[in-house]
Amino acid sequence: MAKTTLAPTTLAPGARIGIVGGGQLGRMLALAAARLGMSCHIYTDRKDDPAIEIAAAATIAPYDNEMALAGFAADVDVITYEFENIPAWSAEFLAAIKPVRPSPAVLALTQDRLVEKNFIASLGIEVAPFAQVDDAGALARAIAQIGRPSILKTRRFGYDGKGQTLVREGSDLAVAFRSLGGQPSILEGFVPFVCEVSVVAARGLDGDFVAWDVGLNTHEHHILATTEVPASIDPDLRVRARDKAMRIAEALDYVGVLAVEMFVVSTPEGKRLLVNEIAPRVHNSGHWTLDGAATSQFEQHIRAICGFPLGLARAHGPVEMINLIGDDIFRWRDFLDVPGACLHVYGKADARPGRKMGHVTILKSAERDDDDSTR
Ligand code: AMP
């Protein structure tokens, strides 16, 4: 990937950061920026997004509105995103006015599962077997090559299990392809994984790379439910996972925080790691760092995009992060009584099923130490 051509500017407190996307990730980025004395301008197409009330300024306009994008860019010193499904040309448009970090090229690459998988494989990093599927005929050929069960995924705009369908023995291929709207897709072999892990890491403007310890993730209905750190996997596997994330970040000439999701598979020769996905942004499986690490992923991202030195990623001790999805948020009060529990509420008005409403970080050492505390 081409190296960044913009001069590496270093900003200072007082600077204004533009964040494209107004969800909880933008909200937590804006809070971290405020602590470093910087203000944020949120660009979103939804007027009730939770980042808006935290930010100094907001532009509410479609992601492809040139005039609104230009006004937003003029008001800020550096631009980042917390939501990767913005048109790649919007990111290019912004980058012609102000530095966009991570670069629009990274955004474009991670928006397309086929391009992303080819890129990861080109680094010699293992991924699930995959094949391009542009029509029902190509799906039949891909099944002949990869077998069943397998997962058909749209190349673009998939998240939290949306835009994918399992192809089992006996599944009708034409129905499967139509169920995703007949969109350009990829077929992936179903990975019989032992567990899912992620590496959340940061790369600075100067190329410095810092990774937090690996998280073990569980999902419910394809949505992240919990992250446990450190992941209860072999220490050697944790080192290998972080090394893969570093190779990916370097090959992308990445600036900012990224997450790399991986499957752990068991083979007669030992455990192997297959990379599933790259998220070019702060990530839900890194939320524990707000309470459980020397530097949070949100502060680290702000540091990276501003050209500041990166902070230490050391964890204070073992932690578990629990997502509060939909109605779970109504249990907020219970968590305030749990020793070592840190509650985060995103301020979303409507607790729809499947909606991420908040999270709780449980500091395991605080639970143990509670008896000696002076509270
Ligand atoms: P994704 O949208 O690719 O992150 O997939 C969402 C979830 O679906 C993952 O976290 C896995 O639990 C599951 N999944 C995705 N791809 C595969 C695969 N090739 N084999 C098995 N499970 C998968």
PDB file of C-alpha atoms in Angstrom, residues 1-2 5-6 20 63-64 66 69-70 73 79 81 86-109 111:
ATOM      1  CA  MET A   1       0.000   0.000   0.000  1.00  0.00           C
ATOM      2  CA  ALA A   2       1.270   3.524  -0.869  1.00  0.00           C
ATOM      3  CA  THR A   5       1.853  11.456   1.326  1.00  0.00           C
ATOM      4  CA  LEU A   6       0.601  14.098   3.767  1.00  0.00           C
ATOM      5  CA  VAL A  20     -17.287  10.673  10.808  1.00  0.00           C
ATOM      6  CA  TYR A  63     -22.502  11.000   4.003  1.00  0.00           C
ATOM      7  CA  ASP A  64     -22.275  12.034   0.352  1.00  0.00           C
ATOM      8  CA  GLU A  66     -20.244  17.580  -0.741  1.00  0.00           C
ATOM      9  CA  LEU A  69     -18.406  17.468   3.946  1.00  0.00           C
ATOM     10  CA  ALA A  70     -16.428  20.543   2.872  1.00  0.00           C
ATOM     11  CA  ALA A  73     -13.432  19.495   6.888  1.00  0.00           C
ATOM     12  CA  ILE A  79     -10.421  13.629  10.451  1.00  0.00           C
ATOM     13  CA  TYR A  81     -14.059   7.716  11.411  1.00  0.00           C
ATOM     14  CA  ILE A  86     -19.244   5.673   4.587  1.00  0.00           C
ATOM     15  CA  PRO A  87     -18.685   6.013   0.837  1.00  0.00           C
ATOM     16  CA  ALA A  88     -14.967   5.662   0.073  1.00  0.00           C
ATOM     17  CA  TRP A  89     -15.167   8.699  -2.217  1.00  0.00           C
ATOM     18  CA  SER A  90     -16.425  10.814   0.737  1.00  0.00           C
ATOM     19  CA  ALA A  91     -13.268   9.865   2.613  1.00  0.00           C
ATOM     20  CA  GLU A  92     -11.186  10.763  -0.476  1.00  0.00           C
ATOM     21  CA  PHE A  93     -13.028  14.062  -0.764  1.00  0.00           C
ATOM     22  CA  LEU A  94     -12.284  14.886   2.889  1.00  0.00           C
ATOM     23  CA  ALA A  95      -8.651  13.794   2.515  1.00  0.00           C
ATOM     24  CA  ALA A  96      -8.116  16.375  -0.213  1.00  0.00           C
ATOM     25  CA  ILE A  97      -8.895  19.050   2.399  1.00  0.00           C
ATOM     26  CA  LYS A  98      -7.559  17.677   5.721  1.00  0.00           C
ATOM     27  CA  PRO A  99      -5.603  14.591   6.822  1.00  0.00           C
ATOM     28  CA  VAL A 100      -7.856  11.555   7.143  1.00  0.00           C
ATOM     29  CA  ARG A 101      -6.491   8.853   9.464  1.00  0.00           C
ATOM     30  CA  PRO A 102      -6.596   5.915   8.918  1.00  0.00           C
ATOM     31  CA  SER A 103      -6.269   6.652   5.200  1.00  0.00           C
ATOM     32  CA  PRO A 104      -9.184   6.403   2.727  1.00  0.00           C
ATOM     33  CA  ALA A 105      -7.259   3.556   1.041  1.00  0.00           C
ATOM     34  CA  VAL A 106      -7.500   1.515   4.254  1.00  0.00           C
ATOM     35  CA  LEU A 107     -11.208   2.274   4.445  1.00  0.00           C
ATOM     36  CA  ALA A 108     -11.760   1.143   0.842  1.00  0.00           C
ATOM     37  CA  LEU A 109      -9.812  -2.075   1.411  1.00  0.00           C
ATOM     38  CA  GLN A 111     -15.083  -2.223   3.033  1.00  0.00           C
TER      39      GLN A 111
END
